[in-house]
Amino acid sequence: MSISSILFAAGLLAIIAGFLIILVSVFSMGRREGEARGFGILFIGPIPIVFGSGRGRMRVLTLLSIALLVLLLFFFLPHLSR
């Protein structure tokens, strides 16, 4: 089994797991009253845009976006110089 087929299967499983997590969370929410909170990271090219509510989570997301940016640069910069 080649590495590309292993990576393809891992990516496919990650996508399916993500859909299942979203599906379970939507059905478990029901109609609760309360404060809505949301957050996320949007990458436009190499630039991360962090959005959300809650100060503590924004710091964590900012650190996560910086770590992801460094990881992306680490993997893609060697391929750009070829």
Coordinates of N, CA and C in Angstrom, one line a residue:
M1 N 0.9 -1.2 0.0 CA 0.0 0.0 0.0 C 0.9 1.2 0.0
S2 N 0.7 2.1 -1.0 CA 1.6 3.3 -1.1 C 1.1 4.4 -0.1
I3 N 2.1 5.3 0.1 CA 1.8 6.4 1.0 C 0.7 7.3 0.5
S4 N 0.5 7.5 -0.8 CA -0.5 8.3 -1.3 C -1.9 7.7 -1.0
S5 N -2.0 6.4 -1.1 CA -3.3 5.8 -0.8 C -3.6 5.9 0.7
I6 N -2.6 5.8 1.5 CA -2.8 5.9 2.9 C -3.3 7.3 3.3
L7 N -2.6 8.3 2.7 CA -3.0 9.7 3.0 C -4.4 10.0 2.4
F8 N -4.7 9.4 1.3 CA -6.1 9.6 0.7 C -7.1 9.1 1.6
A9 N -6.9 7.9 2.1 CA -7.8 7.2 3.1 C -7.9 8.0 4.4
A10 N -6.8 8.5 4.9 CA -6.8 9.3 6.1 C -7.6 10.6 5.9
G11 N -7.4 11.2 4.8 CA -8.2 12.4 4.5 C -9.7 12.2 4.3
L12 N -10.0 11.1 3.7 CA -11.4 10.8 3.5 C -12.1 10.5 4.8
L13 N -11.4 9.7 5.7 CA -11.9 9.5 7.0 C -12.0 10.7 7.9
A14 N -11.1 11.7 7.7 CA -11.2 12.9 8.5 C -12.4 13.7 8.0
I15 N -12.7 13.7 6.7 CA -13.9 14.4 6.2 C -15.1 13.8 6.7
I16 N -15.2 12.5 6.7 CA -16.4 11.8 7.1 C -16.6 12.0 8.6
A17 N -15.5 12.0 9.4 CA -15.6 12.2 10.8 C -16.1 13.6 11.1
G18 N -15.6 14.6 10.4 CA -16.0 16.0 10.5 C -17.5 16.1 10.3
F19 N -18.0 15.5 9.2 CA -19.5 15.6 8.9 C -20.3 14.9 10.0
L20 N -19.8 13.8 10.5 CA -20.5 13.1 11.6 C -20.5 14.0 12.9
I21 N -19.4 14.6 13.2 CA -19.4 15.5 14.4 C -20.3 16.6 14.3
I22 N -20.4 17.3 13.1 CA -21.3 18.4 12.9 C -22.8 17.9 13.0
L23 N -23.1 16.7 12.4 CA -24.4 16.2 12.4 C -24.8 15.9 13.9
V24 N -24.0 15.3 14.7 CA -24.3 15.0 16.1 C -24.5 16.2 16.9
S25 N -23.7 17.2 16.6 CA -23.8 18.5 17.4 C -25.0 19.2 17.1
V26 N -25.5 19.2 15.8 CA -26.7 19.9 15.4 C -27.9 19.2 16.1
F27 N -27.9 17.9 16.1 CA -29.1 17.2 16.7 C -29.1 17.3 18.2
S28 N -27.9 17.4 18.8 CA -27.9 17.4 20.3 C -28.1 18.8 20.8
M29 N -28.1 19.9 20.0 CA -28.3 21.2 20.5 C -29.7 21.4 20.8
G30 N -30.6 21.0 20.0 CA -32.0 21.2 20.2 C -32.4 22.7 20.2
R31 N -33.3 23.0 21.1 CA -33.8 24.4 21.2 C -33.4 25.0 22.5
R32 N -32.2 25.1 22.9 CA -31.8 25.7 24.1 C -31.7 27.2 24.0
E33 N -32.1 27.8 25.1 CA -31.9 29.3 25.2 C -30.6 29.6 25.8
G34 N -30.0 30.7 25.4 CA -28.7 31.1 26.0 C -27.9 31.9 25.0
E35 N -26.7 32.1 25.4 CA -25.8 33.0 24.6 C -25.1 32.1 23.5
A36 N -25.1 32.6 22.3 CA -24.5 31.8 21.2 C -23.0 32.2 21.1
R37 N -22.2 31.3 21.0 CA -20.8 31.5 20.8 C -20.2 30.8 19.6
G38 N -19.4 31.4 18.9 CA -18.8 30.8 17.8 C -17.4 31.3 17.5
F39 N -16.6 30.6 16.8 CA -15.3 31.0 16.5 C -14.7 30.2 15.3
G40 N -13.7 30.7 14.7 CA -13.1 30.0 13.6 C -11.8 30.7 13.1
I41 N -11.2 30.0 12.2 CA -10.0 30.5 11.5 C -10.3 30.4 10.0
L42 N -10.1 31.4 9.2 CA -10.2 31.4 7.8 C -8.9 31.8 7.2
F43 N -8.3 30.9 6.4 CA -7.1 31.2 5.7 C -7.4 31.6 4.3
I44 N -6.9 32.8 3.9 CA -7.0 33.4 2.6 C -5.6 33.4 2.1
G45 N -5.2 32.4 1.3 CA -3.8 32.3 1.0 C -3.0 32.0 2.2
P46 N -1.9 32.7 2.4 CA -1.1 32.5 3.7 C -1.6 33.3 4.8
I47 N -2.6 34.1 4.7 CA -3.0 35.1 5.7 C -4.2 34.5 6.5
P48 N -3.9 34.3 7.8 CA -5.0 33.7 8.7 C -5.9 34.9 9.2
I49 N -7.2 34.7 9.1 CA -8.2 35.6 9.7 C -8.9 34.9 10.8
V50 N -8.8 35.4 12.0 CA -9.4 34.8 13.2 C -10.6 35.5 13.6
F51 N -11.8 34.8 13.8 CA -13.0 35.5 14.2 C -13.7 34.7 15.3
G52 N -14.5 35.3 16.1 CA -15.2 34.6 17.1 C -15.6 35.5 18.3
S53 N -16.1 34.8 19.3 CA -16.5 35.5 20.5 C -15.8 34.9 21.7
G54 N -15.4 35.7 22.7 CA -14.7 35.2 23.8 C -13.2 35.5 23.7
R55 N -12.7 36.2 24.7 CA -11.3 36.6 24.7 C -10.4 35.4 24.8
G56 N -10.6 34.5 25.7 CA -9.7 33.4 25.9 C -9.6 32.5 24.6
R57 N -10.7 32.3 24.0 CA -10.7 31.5 22.8 C -10.0 32.2 21.6
M58 N -10.1 33.5 21.6 CA -9.5 34.2 20.5 C -7.9 34.1 20.6
R59 N -7.4 34.1 21.8 CA -6.0 33.9 22.0 C -5.6 32.6 21.6
V60 N -6.3 31.6 21.9 CA -6.0 30.2 21.5 C -6.1 30.1 20.0
L61 N -7.1 30.6 19.4 CA -7.2 30.6 17.9 C -6.1 31.3 17.2
T62 N -5.7 32.4 17.8 CA -4.6 33.2 17.2 C -3.3 32.4 17.3
L63 N -3.0 31.8 18.4 CA -1.8 30.9 18.5 C -1.9 29.7 17.6
L64 N -3.1 29.1 17.5 CA -3.3 28.0 16.5 C -3.1 28.4 15.1
S65 N -3.6 29.6 14.7 CA -3.4 30.1 13.3 C -1.9 30.4 13.0
I66 N -1.2 30.9 14.0 CA 0.2 31.1 13.8 C 1.0 29.8 13.6
A67 N 0.6 28.8 14.5 CA 1.2 27.5 14.3 C 0.9 26.8 13.0
L68 N -0.3 27.0 12.5 CA -0.7 26.4 11.2 C 0.0 27.1 10.1
L69 N 0.2 28.4 10.2 CA 0.9 29.2 9.2 C 2.4 28.7 9.1
V70 N 3.0 28.6 10.3 CA 4.4 28.1 10.3 C 4.5 26.7 9.7
L71 N 3.5 25.8 10.0 CA 3.5 24.5 9.5 C 3.3 24.5 7.9
L72 N 2.4 25.3 7.5 CA 2.2 25.5 6.0 C 3.5 25.9 5.3
L73 N 4.1 27.0 5.9 CA 5.3 27.5 5.3 C 6.4 26.4 5.3
F74 N 6.5 25.7 6.4 CA 7.5 24.6 6.5 C 7.3 23.6 5.4
F75 N 6.1 23.2 5.1 CA 5.9 22.2 4.1 C 5.9 22.7 2.6
F76 N 5.5 23.9 2.4 CA 5.3 24.4 1.0 C 6.5 25.2 0.5
L77 N 7.2 25.9 1.3 CA 8.3 26.7 0.8 C 9.4 25.9 0.1
P78 N 9.8 24.7 0.6 CA 10.8 23.9 -0.2 C 10.3 23.5 -1.6
H79 N 9.0 23.4 -1.8 CA 8.4 23.0 -3.1 C 8.4 24.2 -4.0
L80 N 8.3 25.4 -3.5 CA 8.3 26.6 -4.3 C 9.6 27.0 -4.9
S81 N 10.7 26.6 -4.3 CA 12.0 26.9 -4.8 C 12.5 26.0 -6.0
R82 N 11.7 25.0 -6.3 CA 12.1 24.1 -7.3 C 11.8 24.6 -8.7

